[in-house]
Amino acid sequence: MATEYDLWKIFPRMPKKVTIGDITIRDGFQHCEKFISTQAKIFYGQEMILAGAKEIEVTNLGSAVTTPQFADAEEVLTALRSDEFKKRCGKAGINYGEIVMTAVTIRETAVDKAIELKKKGIGPDRILMMVSTDPEHHFANSGTTLSQYWREAERCIAKARDAGLKMCGTVSTIWGSPISGATKMEDAVEFTKRWFSIGAHDIEHADHDGSANAADVYRYCSMIMDAMPNPEGHLLHLHETKRVASSSILAALMAGFTRFEGTLGGLGGQPANFLGDSPIRGTGEYYYDDPRFVGLICLEDLLVQIDELGIEHGYDVDRVLWLGKKMEKTMGGRLRSEVIYNGRTIKAGHMKFARPGLKKLIEKEGEKPGQNAPPEWPAQAILPKQWGPADPIWEK
């Protein structure tokens, strides 16, 4: 029996269109040990929208004591909500009303702040709370037990809904925790159901320390799609520590996931516990020894991967690659994107590098253009028996 070569026939849930969210100016910058200027945050937020981002995470509304990187949250939101920017979007042919801006609101006080900003006309469209399948990791992030947090989340979802805000419920440490190690994927499926049961709009399925591998991502995402098959309700959030996250993206696509997110340059990681020349609280001591090998999946590389699979994504790829190069200047060094240097695969090739002597040599040898083997050889290669397929159908 011949092999089926069409991925979409082998994996019928695999999408032809996806949504890729940008979370650079929030999750990407939270790991930085220098303050990223408000001007830079506004620039990258606006430019990523102009490049095609429909879902963008813009800030953290939590305490400025723990995350002073986002002390300028209101100023950033104001700029992204400005009439001037809305006009720029209109001129670029972008429907501003389709853009979903998210702010992280881990605790209830941050949810209340989001509601206040919504009333002012500059608030986010969507907010985010988070539970971890590892209670130790959850406590490190929120300072509560899981039971305490579920009650808080239920209250927050109700008040957010009344204010016209969507709530994203994150499930973290699905494939492993930097504190307690592996947890059961079945627990993460149950946590997802709990989020929906208390009114969450959608779920971010998160690998916050790069523990995931393709086989387990396929298994988990398939479990999710079996139990809750509406792909609009699910978003995959992968960290990159071992350079294998792109294989996990393909596995999630095969399972039917259609929403992903990343950061320019693969920025991000655990909230910084140092800013400028001063230690800060962050989320305590780092879970890693070398900050060069943490971060999220690189948005530029993810986008090119999706683009070259022939899957629709809605971005101006070249504009995103240009922004990736700018981000390296903002951060003052080489980041993790490979495609901003190596470029996209150009199917037409790069004929400017063709050697002029080939045509002359073909003529000299009396060969025909396009001839790929000696003319006395058979039109198709004849395989020795030991290298042919075992299936007798191939011998007919």
mmCIF file of C-alpha atoms in Angstrom:
data_model
loop_
_atom_site.group_PDB
_atom_site.id
_atom_site.type_symbol
_atom_site.label_atom_id
_atom_site.label_comp_id
_atom_site.label_asym_id
_atom_site.label_seq_id
_atom_site.Cartn_x
_atom_site.Cartn_y
_atom_site.Cartn_z
ATOM 1 C CA MET A 1 0.000 0.000 0.000
ATOM 2 C CA ALA A 2 1.411 3.410 -0.985
ATOM 3 C CA THR A 3 2.097 6.027 1.670
ATOM 4 C CA GLU A 4 -0.194 9.047 1.933
ATOM 5 C CA TYR A 5 1.944 12.160 1.578
ATOM 6 C CA ASP A 6 -0.610 14.887 2.280
ATOM 7 C CA LEU A 7 -0.330 16.012 5.914
ATOM 8 C CA TRP A 8 -3.886 17.339 5.895
ATOM 9 C CA LYS A 9 -5.219 13.920 4.898
ATOM 10 C CA ILE A 10 -3.121 12.146 7.502
ATOM 11 C CA PHE A 11 -4.066 14.687 10.202
ATOM 12 C CA PRO A 12 -7.588 15.882 9.329
ATOM 13 C CA ARG A 13 -7.653 18.314 12.261
ATOM 14 C CA MET A 14 -4.601 20.182 10.943
ATOM 15 C CA PRO A 15 -5.647 23.759 10.060
ATOM 16 C CA LYS A 16 -5.156 25.727 6.862
ATOM 17 C CA LYS A 17 -5.352 29.011 8.789
ATOM 18 C CA VAL A 18 -3.964 30.022 12.192
ATOM 19 C CA THR A 19 -3.760 32.987 14.540
ATOM 20 C CA ILE A 20 -0.333 33.920 15.892
ATOM 21 C CA GLY A 21 -0.401 36.300 18.833
ATOM 22 C CA ASP A 22 2.437 38.668 19.728
ATOM 23 C CA ILE A 23 3.362 38.884 23.425
ATOM 24 C CA THR A 24 6.716 40.650 23.082
ATOM 25 C CA ILE A 25 6.102 43.861 24.982
ATOM 26 C CA ARG A 26 4.698 41.992 27.985
ATOM 27 C CA ASP A 27 6.073 38.468 28.294
ATOM 28 C CA GLY A 28 9.160 39.236 26.251
ATOM 29 C CA PHE A 29 10.142 42.277 28.286
ATOM 30 C CA GLN A 30 9.305 40.855 31.744
ATOM 31 C CA HIS A 31 12.587 38.922 31.716
ATOM 32 C CA CYS A 32 14.723 41.974 30.921
ATOM 33 C CA GLU A 33 17.010 43.258 33.644
ATOM 34 C CA LYS A 34 17.003 46.732 32.152
ATOM 35 C CA PHE A 35 13.990 48.997 31.841
ATOM 36 C CA ILE A 36 12.685 49.045 28.301
ATOM 37 C CA SER A 37 11.551 52.575 27.523
ATOM 38 C CA THR A 38 7.869 53.361 27.230
ATOM 39 C CA GLN A 39 8.587 54.719 23.758
ATOM 40 C CA ALA A 40 10.029 51.348 22.681
ATOM 41 C CA LYS A 41 7.060 49.436 24.099
ATOM 42 C CA ILE A 42 4.649 51.663 22.223
ATOM 43 C CA PHE A 43 6.690 51.423 19.017
ATOM 44 C CA TYR A 44 6.839 47.613 18.985
ATOM 45 C CA GLY A 45 3.222 47.236 20.093
ATOM 46 C CA GLN A 46 1.931 49.495 17.346
ATOM 47 C CA GLU A 47 4.282 48.178 14.672
ATOM 48 C CA MET A 48 3.387 44.540 15.354
ATOM 49 C CA ILE A 49 -0.289 45.416 14.938
ATOM 50 C CA LEU A 50 0.529 47.187 11.671
ATOM 51 C CA ALA A 51 2.454 44.058 10.627
ATOM 52 C CA GLY A 52 -0.650 41.922 11.120
ATOM 53 C CA ALA A 53 -0.978 40.952 14.803
ATOM 54 C CA LYS A 54 -4.636 40.553 15.728
ATOM 55 C CA GLU A 55 -3.944 39.310 19.267
ATOM 56 C CA ILE A 56 -1.351 41.217 21.287
ATOM 57 C CA GLU A 57 -0.394 41.100 24.950
ATOM 58 C CA VAL A 58 0.534 44.626 25.958
ATOM 59 C CA THR A 59 1.303 44.843 29.684
ATOM 60 C CA ASN A 60 1.008 43.465 33.210
ATOM 61 C CA LEU A 61 -1.363 45.287 35.558
ATOM 62 C CA GLY A 62 0.086 43.710 38.684
ATOM 63 C CA SER A 63 2.066 45.461 41.399
ATOM 64 C CA ALA A 64 4.876 47.730 40.247
ATOM 65 C CA VAL A 65 6.832 46.464 43.263
ATOM 66 C CA THR A 66 7.172 42.973 41.805
ATOM 67 C CA THR A 67 7.177 43.953 38.113
ATOM 68 C CA PRO A 68 8.417 47.559 37.784
ATOM 69 C CA GLN A 69 9.049 46.879 34.084
ATOM 70 C CA PHE A 70 5.325 47.583 33.642
ATOM 71 C CA ALA A 71 4.961 50.687 35.790
ATOM 72 C CA ASP A 72 4.106 52.473 32.528
ATOM 73 C CA ALA A 73 1.126 50.206 31.764
ATOM 74 C CA GLU A 74 -1.425 53.014 31.566
ATOM 75 C CA GLU A 75 0.767 55.101 29.266
ATOM 76 C CA VAL A 76 1.301 52.181 26.892
ATOM 77 C CA LEU A 77 -2.418 51.378 26.788
ATOM 78 C CA THR A 78 -3.246 55.041 26.200
ATOM 79 C CA ALA A 79 -0.990 55.145 23.142
ATOM 80 C CA LEU A 80 -2.421 51.934 21.717
ATOM 81 C CA ARG A 81 -5.961 53.265 22.232
ATOM 82 C CA SER A 82 -5.215 56.724 20.804
ATOM 83 C CA ASP A 83 -7.184 58.225 17.915
ATOM 84 C CA GLU A 84 -3.875 58.847 16.155
ATOM 85 C CA PHE A 85 -3.028 55.145 16.150
ATOM 86 C CA LYS A 86 -6.543 54.181 15.105
ATOM 87 C CA LYS A 87 -6.136 56.489 12.094
ATOM 88 C CA ARG A 88 -2.808 54.838 11.223
ATOM 89 C CA CYS A 89 -4.529 51.466 11.308
ATOM 90 C CA GLY A 90 -7.298 52.754 9.072
ATOM 91 C CA LYS A 91 -4.822 54.076 6.508
ATOM 92 C CA ALA A 92 -3.039 50.709 6.547
ATOM 93 C CA GLY A 93 -6.306 48.869 5.871
ATOM 94 C CA ILE A 94 -6.395 47.313 9.339
ATOM 95 C CA ASN A 95 -9.716 46.887 11.098
ATOM 96 C CA TYR A 96 -8.872 48.243 14.557
ATOM 97 C CA GLY A 97 -12.036 46.695 15.980
ATOM 98 C CA GLU A 98 -10.670 43.190 15.281
ATOM 99 C CA ILE A 99 -7.573 43.693 17.443
ATOM 100 C CA VAL A 100 -7.677 41.987 20.852
ATOM 101 C CA MET A 101 -5.382 43.573 23.445
ATOM 102 C CA THR A 102 -4.576 41.541 26.543
ATOM 103 C CA ALA A 103 -3.207 42.540 29.940
ATOM 104 C CA VAL A 104 -1.955 40.073 32.534
ATOM 105 C CA THR A 105 -3.912 40.258 35.794
ATOM 106 C CA ILE A 106 -2.655 37.458 38.026
ATOM 107 C CA ARG A 107 -4.484 38.668 41.147
ATOM 108 C CA GLU A 108 -7.828 40.335 41.833
ATOM 109 C CA THR A 109 -6.350 43.784 42.463
ATOM 110 C CA ALA A 110 -4.993 43.734 38.907
ATOM 111 C CA VAL A 111 -8.380 42.642 37.565
ATOM 112 C CA ASP A 112 -9.941 45.599 39.359
ATOM 113 C CA LYS A 113 -7.371 47.890 37.741
ATOM 114 C CA ALA A 114 -8.229 46.500 34.310
ATOM 115 C CA ILE A 115 -11.896 47.259 34.953
ATOM 116 C CA GLU A 116 -11.039 50.834 35.985
ATOM 117 C CA LEU A 117 -9.013 51.330 32.813
ATOM 118 C CA LYS A 118 -11.856 49.866 30.755
ATOM 119 C CA LYS A 119 -14.174 52.506 32.206
ATOM 120 C CA LYS A 120 -11.651 55.175 31.166
ATOM 121 C CA GLY A 121 -11.720 53.869 27.609
ATOM 122 C CA ILE A 122 -8.130 52.652 27.546
ATOM 123 C CA GLY A 123 -8.462 49.230 29.130
ATOM 124 C CA PRO A 124 -7.646 45.859 27.590
ATOM 125 C CA ASP A 125 -10.176 43.670 25.775
ATOM 126 C CA ARG A 126 -8.968 40.513 27.469
ATOM 127 C CA ILE A 127 -7.245 39.765 30.765
ATOM 128 C CA LEU A 128 -5.361 36.712 31.976
ATOM 129 C CA MET A 129 -5.139 34.727 35.190
ATOM 130 C CA MET A 130 -3.050 31.609 35.721
ATOM 131 C CA VAL A 131 -3.014 28.317 37.579
ATOM 132 C CA SER A 132 -0.240 25.709 37.551
ATOM 133 C CA THR A 133 -0.702 21.966 37.749
ATOM 134 C CA ASP A 134 2.227 22.024 40.188
ATOM 135 C CA PRO A 135 1.019 23.592 43.478
ATOM 136 C CA GLU A 136 4.576 24.713 44.317
ATOM 137 C CA HIS A 137 4.921 26.606 41.035
ATOM 138 C CA HIS A 138 1.451 28.049 41.480
ATOM 139 C CA PHE A 139 2.319 29.320 44.956
ATOM 140 C CA ALA A 140 5.553 30.893 43.663
ATOM 141 C CA ASN A 141 3.539 32.859 41.083
ATOM 142 C CA SER A 142 0.424 33.787 43.036
ATOM 143 C CA GLY A 143 1.100 33.237 46.730
ATOM 144 C CA THR A 144 -2.064 31.151 47.127
ATOM 145 C CA THR A 145 -3.165 27.556 47.226
ATOM 146 C CA LEU A 146 -4.978 26.260 44.159
ATOM 147 C CA SER A 147 -8.317 26.167 45.993
ATOM 148 C CA GLN A 148 -7.944 29.775 47.126
ATOM 149 C CA TYR A 149 -7.056 30.849 43.604
ATOM 150 C CA TRP A 150 -9.955 29.048 41.906
ATOM 151 C CA ARG A 151 -12.384 30.917 44.168
ATOM 152 C CA GLU A 152 -10.642 34.209 43.378
ATOM 153 C CA ALA A 153 -10.696 33.466 39.648
ATOM 154 C CA GLU A 154 -14.419 32.690 39.742
ATOM 155 C CA ARG A 155 -15.111 36.082 41.375
ATOM 156 C CA CYS A 156 -12.863 37.858 38.898
ATOM 157 C CA ILE A 157 -14.440 36.248 35.845
ATOM 158 C CA ALA A 158 -17.886 37.369 36.998
ATOM 159 C CA LYS A 159 -16.861 40.984 37.564
ATOM 160 C CA ALA A 160 -14.797 41.057 34.350
ATOM 161 C CA ARG A 161 -17.779 39.784 32.339
ATOM 162 C CA ASP A 162 -19.961 42.535 33.832
ATOM 163 C CA ALA A 163 -17.355 45.085 32.701
ATOM 164 C CA GLY A 164 -17.177 43.687 29.161
ATOM 165 C CA LEU A 165 -13.784 41.990 29.577
ATOM 166 C CA LYS A 166 -12.901 38.503 28.368
ATOM 167 C CA MET A 167 -10.925 36.268 30.718
ATOM 168 C CA CYS A 168 -8.201 33.931 29.506
ATOM 169 C CA GLY A 169 -7.404 31.161 31.951
ATOM 170 C CA THR A 170 -3.850 29.887 31.733
ATOM 171 C CA VAL A 171 -2.911 26.328 32.666
ATOM 172 C CA SER A 172 0.831 26.126 33.315
ATOM 173 C CA THR A 173 3.449 23.411 33.965
ATOM 174 C CA ILE A 174 1.530 20.986 31.718
ATOM 175 C CA TRP A 175 4.671 19.170 30.552
ATOM 176 C CA GLY A 176 6.810 19.848 33.603
ATOM 177 C CA SER A 177 7.568 22.290 36.382
ATOM 178 C CA PRO A 178 10.920 23.902 37.207
ATOM 179 C CA ILE A 179 10.172 23.187 40.878
ATOM 180 C CA SER A 180 8.408 19.830 41.235
ATOM 181 C CA GLY A 181 9.077 18.277 37.849
ATOM 182 C CA ALA A 182 6.561 16.397 35.716
ATOM 183 C CA THR A 183 2.843 16.526 36.396
ATOM 184 C CA LYS A 184 0.030 14.487 34.853
ATOM 185 C CA MET A 185 -1.337 15.791 31.555
ATOM 186 C CA GLU A 186 -4.747 14.505 32.618
ATOM 187 C CA ASP A 187 -4.644 17.069 35.447
ATOM 188 C CA ALA A 188 -4.123 19.866 32.914
ATOM 189 C CA VAL A 189 -7.130 18.658 30.915
ATOM 190 C CA GLU A 190 -9.225 18.771 34.098
ATOM 191 C CA PHE A 191 -7.907 22.261 34.935
ATOM 192 C CA THR A 192 -8.931 23.390 31.444
ATOM 193 C CA LYS A 193 -12.450 22.108 32.055
ATOM 194 C CA ARG A 194 -12.529 23.930 35.399
ATOM 195 C CA TRP A 195 -11.630 27.229 33.715
ATOM 196 C CA PHE A 196 -14.455 26.826 31.227
ATOM 197 C CA SER A 197 -16.854 25.737 33.980
ATOM 198 C CA ILE A 198 -16.381 29.055 35.798
ATOM 199 C CA GLY A 199 -16.748 31.161 32.663
ATOM 200 C CA ALA A 200 -13.305 31.615 31.077
ATOM 201 C CA HIS A 201 -13.425 32.805 27.465
ATOM 202 C CA ASP A 202 -10.393 30.819 26.303
ATOM 203 C CA ILE A 203 -7.458 28.839 27.673
ATOM 204 C CA GLU A 204 -3.716 29.343 27.285
ATOM 205 C CA HIS A 205 -1.967 25.972 27.503
ATOM 206 C CA ALA A 206 1.512 26.840 28.707
ATOM 207 C CA ASP A 207 4.925 25.241 28.867
ATOM 208 C CA HIS A 208 6.657 27.795 31.074
ATOM 209 C CA ASP A 209 10.044 26.128 31.351
ATOM 210 C CA GLY A 210 10.598 24.427 28.000
ATOM 211 C CA SER A 211 9.836 20.905 29.218
ATOM 212 C CA ALA A 212 7.594 19.981 26.286
ATOM 213 C CA ASN A 213 8.500 17.575 23.514
ATOM 214 C CA ALA A 214 6.644 16.929 20.269
ATOM 215 C CA ALA A 215 5.233 13.527 21.212
ATOM 216 C CA ASP A 216 3.738 14.759 24.484
ATOM 217 C CA VAL A 217 2.475 17.972 22.879
ATOM 218 C CA TYR A 218 0.659 15.924 20.235
ATOM 219 C CA ARG A 219 -0.791 13.658 22.901
ATOM 220 C CA TYR A 220 -1.927 16.514 25.137
ATOM 221 C CA CYS A 221 -3.344 18.710 22.367
ATOM 222 C CA SER A 222 -5.218 15.708 21.001
ATOM 223 C CA MET A 223 -6.634 15.020 24.470
ATOM 224 C CA ILE A 224 -7.809 18.640 24.637
ATOM 225 C CA MET A 225 -9.377 18.560 21.169
ATOM 226 C CA ASP A 226 -11.115 15.278 21.974
ATOM 227 C CA ALA A 227 -12.611 16.701 25.165
ATOM 228 C CA MET A 228 -13.247 20.320 24.039
ATOM 229 C CA PRO A 229 -13.086 20.387 20.241
ATOM 230 C CA ASN A 230 -13.609 24.098 19.493
ATOM 231 C CA PRO A 231 -10.101 25.253 18.464
ATOM 232 C CA GLU A 232 -10.942 28.922 19.100
ATOM 233 C CA GLY A 233 -10.938 28.147 22.814
ATOM 234 C CA HIS A 234 -7.329 26.981 22.948
ATOM 235 C CA LEU A 235 -3.977 28.754 22.651
ATOM 236 C CA LEU A 236 -0.519 27.167 22.833
ATOM 237 C CA HIS A 237 2.247 28.984 24.718
ATOM 238 C CA LEU A 238 5.694 27.395 24.446
ATOM 239 C CA HIS A 239 9.008 28.335 25.993
ATOM 240 C CA GLU A 240 12.264 27.506 24.266
ATOM 241 C CA THR A 241 15.180 26.084 26.229
ATOM 242 C CA LYS A 242 16.415 23.213 24.063
ATOM 243 C CA ARG A 243 15.714 24.399 20.485
ATOM 244 C CA VAL A 244 12.922 21.849 20.010
ATOM 245 C CA ALA A 245 9.817 24.036 20.303
ATOM 246 C CA SER A 246 9.304 24.208 16.524
ATOM 247 C CA SER A 247 8.743 20.439 16.458
ATOM 248 C CA SER A 248 6.128 20.884 19.181
ATOM 249 C CA ILE A 249 4.395 23.522 17.036
ATOM 250 C CA LEU A 250 4.081 21.026 14.188
ATOM 251 C CA ALA A 251 2.764 18.406 16.615
ATOM 252 C CA ALA A 252 0.121 20.837 17.914
ATOM 253 C CA LEU A 253 -0.930 21.704 14.366
ATOM 254 C CA MET A 254 -1.363 18.015 13.608
ATOM 255 C CA ALA A 255 -3.572 17.718 16.685
ATOM 256 C CA GLY A 256 -5.769 20.598 15.509
ATOM 257 C CA PHE A 257 -4.564 23.660 17.452
ATOM 258 C CA THR A 258 -4.984 26.903 15.524
ATOM 259 C CA ARG A 259 -3.760 29.584 17.952
ATOM 260 C CA PHE A 260 -0.157 30.198 18.963
ATOM 261 C CA GLU A 261 1.958 33.040 20.339
ATOM 262 C CA GLY A 262 5.589 34.076 20.547
ATOM 263 C CA THR A 263 7.978 36.974 21.087
ATOM 264 C CA LEU A 264 10.366 38.819 18.818
ATOM 265 C CA GLY A 265 13.819 37.319 19.179
ATOM 266 C CA GLY A 266 12.509 34.632 21.542
ATOM 267 C CA LEU A 267 12.614 37.119 24.417
ATOM 268 C CA GLY A 268 11.039 36.326 27.753
ATOM 269 C CA GLY A 269 11.193 33.965 30.665
ATOM 270 C CA GLN A 270 10.695 34.256 34.388
ATOM 271 C CA PRO A 271 9.991 37.831 35.589
ATOM 272 C CA ALA A 272 13.291 39.541 36.297
ATOM 273 C CA ASN A 273 14.497 39.863 39.883
ATOM 274 C CA PHE A 274 16.919 42.613 38.918
ATOM 275 C CA LEU A 275 16.251 45.899 37.129
ATOM 276 C CA GLY A 276 18.976 48.338 36.227
ATOM 277 C CA ASP A 277 21.378 48.372 39.166
ATOM 278 C CA SER A 278 18.907 47.150 41.779
ATOM 279 C CA PRO A 279 17.582 43.752 42.896
ATOM 280 C CA ILE A 280 13.772 43.561 42.843
ATOM 281 C CA ARG A 281 11.258 40.969 44.029
ATOM 282 C CA GLY A 282 10.157 39.515 40.707
ATOM 283 C CA THR A 283 9.093 35.942 41.445
ATOM 284 C CA GLY A 284 12.135 35.211 43.554
ATOM 285 C CA GLU A 285 15.333 33.421 42.611
ATOM 286 C CA TYR A 286 15.614 32.252 39.014
ATOM 287 C CA TYR A 287 14.875 28.657 38.054
ATOM 288 C CA TYR A 288 17.873 28.544 35.713
ATOM 289 C CA ASP A 289 21.621 29.010 35.791
ATOM 290 C CA ASP A 290 22.122 30.776 32.454
ATOM 291 C CA PRO A 291 19.642 33.437 31.251
ATOM 292 C CA ARG A 292 20.820 33.026 27.640
ATOM 293 C CA PHE A 293 18.971 29.739 27.334
ATOM 294 C CA VAL A 294 15.493 30.768 28.422
ATOM 295 C CA GLY A 295 12.739 32.536 26.561
ATOM 296 C CA LEU A 296 9.675 31.930 24.459
ATOM 297 C CA ILE A 297 9.394 30.488 21.010
ATOM 298 C CA CYS A 298 10.805 33.025 18.563
ATOM 299 C CA LEU A 299 7.969 34.737 16.719
ATOM 300 C CA GLU A 300 9.963 35.448 13.554
ATOM 301 C CA ASP A 301 11.026 31.821 13.180
ATOM 302 C CA LEU A 302 7.559 30.528 14.113
ATOM 303 C CA LEU A 303 5.968 32.796 11.518
ATOM 304 C CA VAL A 304 8.287 31.614 8.763
ATOM 305 C CA GLN A 305 7.683 27.988 9.777
ATOM 306 C CA ILE A 306 3.908 28.504 9.486
ATOM 307 C CA ASP A 307 4.283 30.482 6.258
ATOM 308 C CA GLU A 308 6.409 27.821 4.584
ATOM 309 C CA LEU A 309 3.915 25.131 5.561
ATOM 310 C CA GLY A 310 1.474 27.032 3.367
ATOM 311 C CA ILE A 311 -0.783 27.920 6.315
ATOM 312 C CA GLU A 312 -2.532 31.305 6.260
ATOM 313 C CA HIS A 313 -1.506 33.641 9.117
ATOM 314 C CA GLY A 314 -2.295 37.245 8.166
ATOM 315 C CA TYR A 315 1.153 38.781 8.759
ATOM 316 C CA ASP A 316 3.465 40.805 6.559
ATOM 317 C CA VAL A 317 6.408 38.435 7.091
ATOM 318 C CA ASP A 318 9.098 40.789 5.823
ATOM 319 C CA ARG A 319 7.887 43.576 8.103
ATOM 320 C CA VAL A 320 8.099 41.247 11.110
ATOM 321 C CA LEU A 321 11.656 40.242 10.146
ATOM 322 C CA TRP A 322 12.540 43.938 9.909
ATOM 323 C CA LEU A 323 11.144 44.455 13.417
ATOM 324 C CA GLY A 324 13.187 41.503 14.645
ATOM 325 C CA LYS A 325 16.350 43.233 13.474
ATOM 326 C CA LYS A 326 15.279 46.438 15.216
ATOM 327 C CA MET A 327 14.658 44.503 18.429
ATOM 328 C CA GLU A 328 18.260 43.327 18.507
ATOM 329 C CA LYS A 329 19.310 46.990 18.580
ATOM 330 C CA THR A 330 16.811 47.727 21.337
ATOM 331 C CA MET A 331 18.153 44.851 23.416
ATOM 332 C CA GLY A 332 21.782 45.601 22.580
ATOM 333 C CA GLY A 333 22.787 42.183 21.279
ATOM 334 C CA ARG A 334 22.090 39.052 19.280
ATOM 335 C CA LEU A 335 18.733 37.436 20.023
ATOM 336 C CA ARG A 336 17.477 33.992 19.011
ATOM 337 C CA SER A 337 15.949 34.456 15.580
ATOM 338 C CA GLU A 338 17.707 32.653 12.764
ATOM 339 C CA VAL A 339 15.426 33.797 9.944
ATOM 340 C CA ILE A 340 16.245 37.491 10.345
ATOM 341 C CA TYR A 341 19.757 36.529 9.206
ATOM 342 C CA ASN A 342 19.197 33.506 6.998
ATOM 343 C CA GLY A 343 15.985 34.748 5.400
ATOM 344 C CA ARG A 344 12.990 32.913 4.072
ATOM 345 C CA THR A 345 13.168 30.018 1.648
ATOM 346 C CA ILE A 346 12.812 31.587 -1.801
ATOM 347 C CA LYS A 347 11.311 28.974 -4.139
ATOM 348 C CA ALA A 348 12.616 30.858 -7.186
ATOM 349 C CA GLY A 349 16.152 30.568 -5.872
ATOM 350 C CA HIS A 350 18.902 33.182 -6.002
ATOM 351 C CA MET A 351 20.012 33.163 -9.614
ATOM 352 C CA LYS A 352 22.395 36.049 -9.024
ATOM 353 C CA PHE A 353 24.755 33.388 -7.669
ATOM 354 C CA ALA A 354 24.509 31.158 -10.765
ATOM 355 C CA ARG A 355 27.871 30.408 -12.421
ATOM 356 C CA PRO A 356 28.003 31.606 -16.049
ATOM 357 C CA GLY A 357 30.242 28.719 -17.092
ATOM 358 C CA LEU A 358 27.550 26.029 -16.796
ATOM 359 C CA LYS A 359 25.708 26.983 -19.993
ATOM 360 C CA LYS A 360 28.973 26.981 -21.970
ATOM 361 C CA LEU A 361 29.959 23.592 -20.564
ATOM 362 C CA ILE A 362 26.566 22.080 -21.486
ATOM 363 C CA GLU A 363 26.985 23.339 -25.044
ATOM 364 C CA LYS A 364 30.558 22.088 -25.250
ATOM 365 C CA GLU A 365 29.513 18.578 -24.112
ATOM 366 C CA GLY A 366 26.611 18.513 -26.530
ATOM 367 C CA GLU A 367 24.113 18.004 -23.734
ATOM 368 C CA LYS A 368 20.534 19.181 -23.812
ATOM 369 C CA PRO A 369 19.281 21.815 -21.352
ATOM 370 C CA GLY A 370 17.658 20.067 -18.409
ATOM 371 C CA GLN A 371 19.516 16.806 -19.012
ATOM 372 C CA ASN A 372 20.260 15.283 -15.604
ATOM 373 C CA ALA A 373 21.878 11.955 -16.518
ATOM 374 C CA PRO A 374 23.831 10.409 -19.437
ATOM 375 C CA PRO A 375 21.479 9.954 -22.449
ATOM 376 C CA GLU A 376 22.276 6.234 -22.749
ATOM 377 C CA TRP A 377 20.968 5.588 -19.227
ATOM 378 C CA PRO A 378 17.284 4.550 -18.773
ATOM 379 C CA ALA A 379 14.793 7.378 -18.280
ATOM 380 C CA GLN A 380 14.166 6.204 -14.714
ATOM 381 C CA ALA A 381 16.630 4.571 -12.343
ATOM 382 C CA ILE A 382 16.259 0.811 -11.820
ATOM 383 C CA LEU A 383 16.741 -0.110 -8.182
ATOM 384 C CA PRO A 384 18.655 -3.225 -7.137
ATOM 385 C CA LYS A 385 16.193 -5.629 -5.529
ATOM 386 C CA GLN A 386 17.534 -5.172 -1.980
ATOM 387 C CA TRP A 387 16.743 -1.431 -2.112
ATOM 388 C CA GLY A 388 13.209 -1.672 -3.500
ATOM 389 C CA PRO A 389 9.976 -1.655 -1.433
ATOM 390 C CA ALA A 390 8.939 -4.999 0.027
ATOM 391 C CA ASP A 391 5.328 -4.513 -1.052
ATOM 392 C CA PRO A 392 4.827 -6.539 -4.267
ATOM 393 C CA ILE A 393 2.609 -3.751 -5.657
ATOM 394 C CA TRP A 394 5.799 -1.865 -6.499
ATOM 395 C CA GLU A 395 7.074 -4.747 -8.653
ATOM 396 C CA LYS A 396 4.143 -4.651 -11.061
#
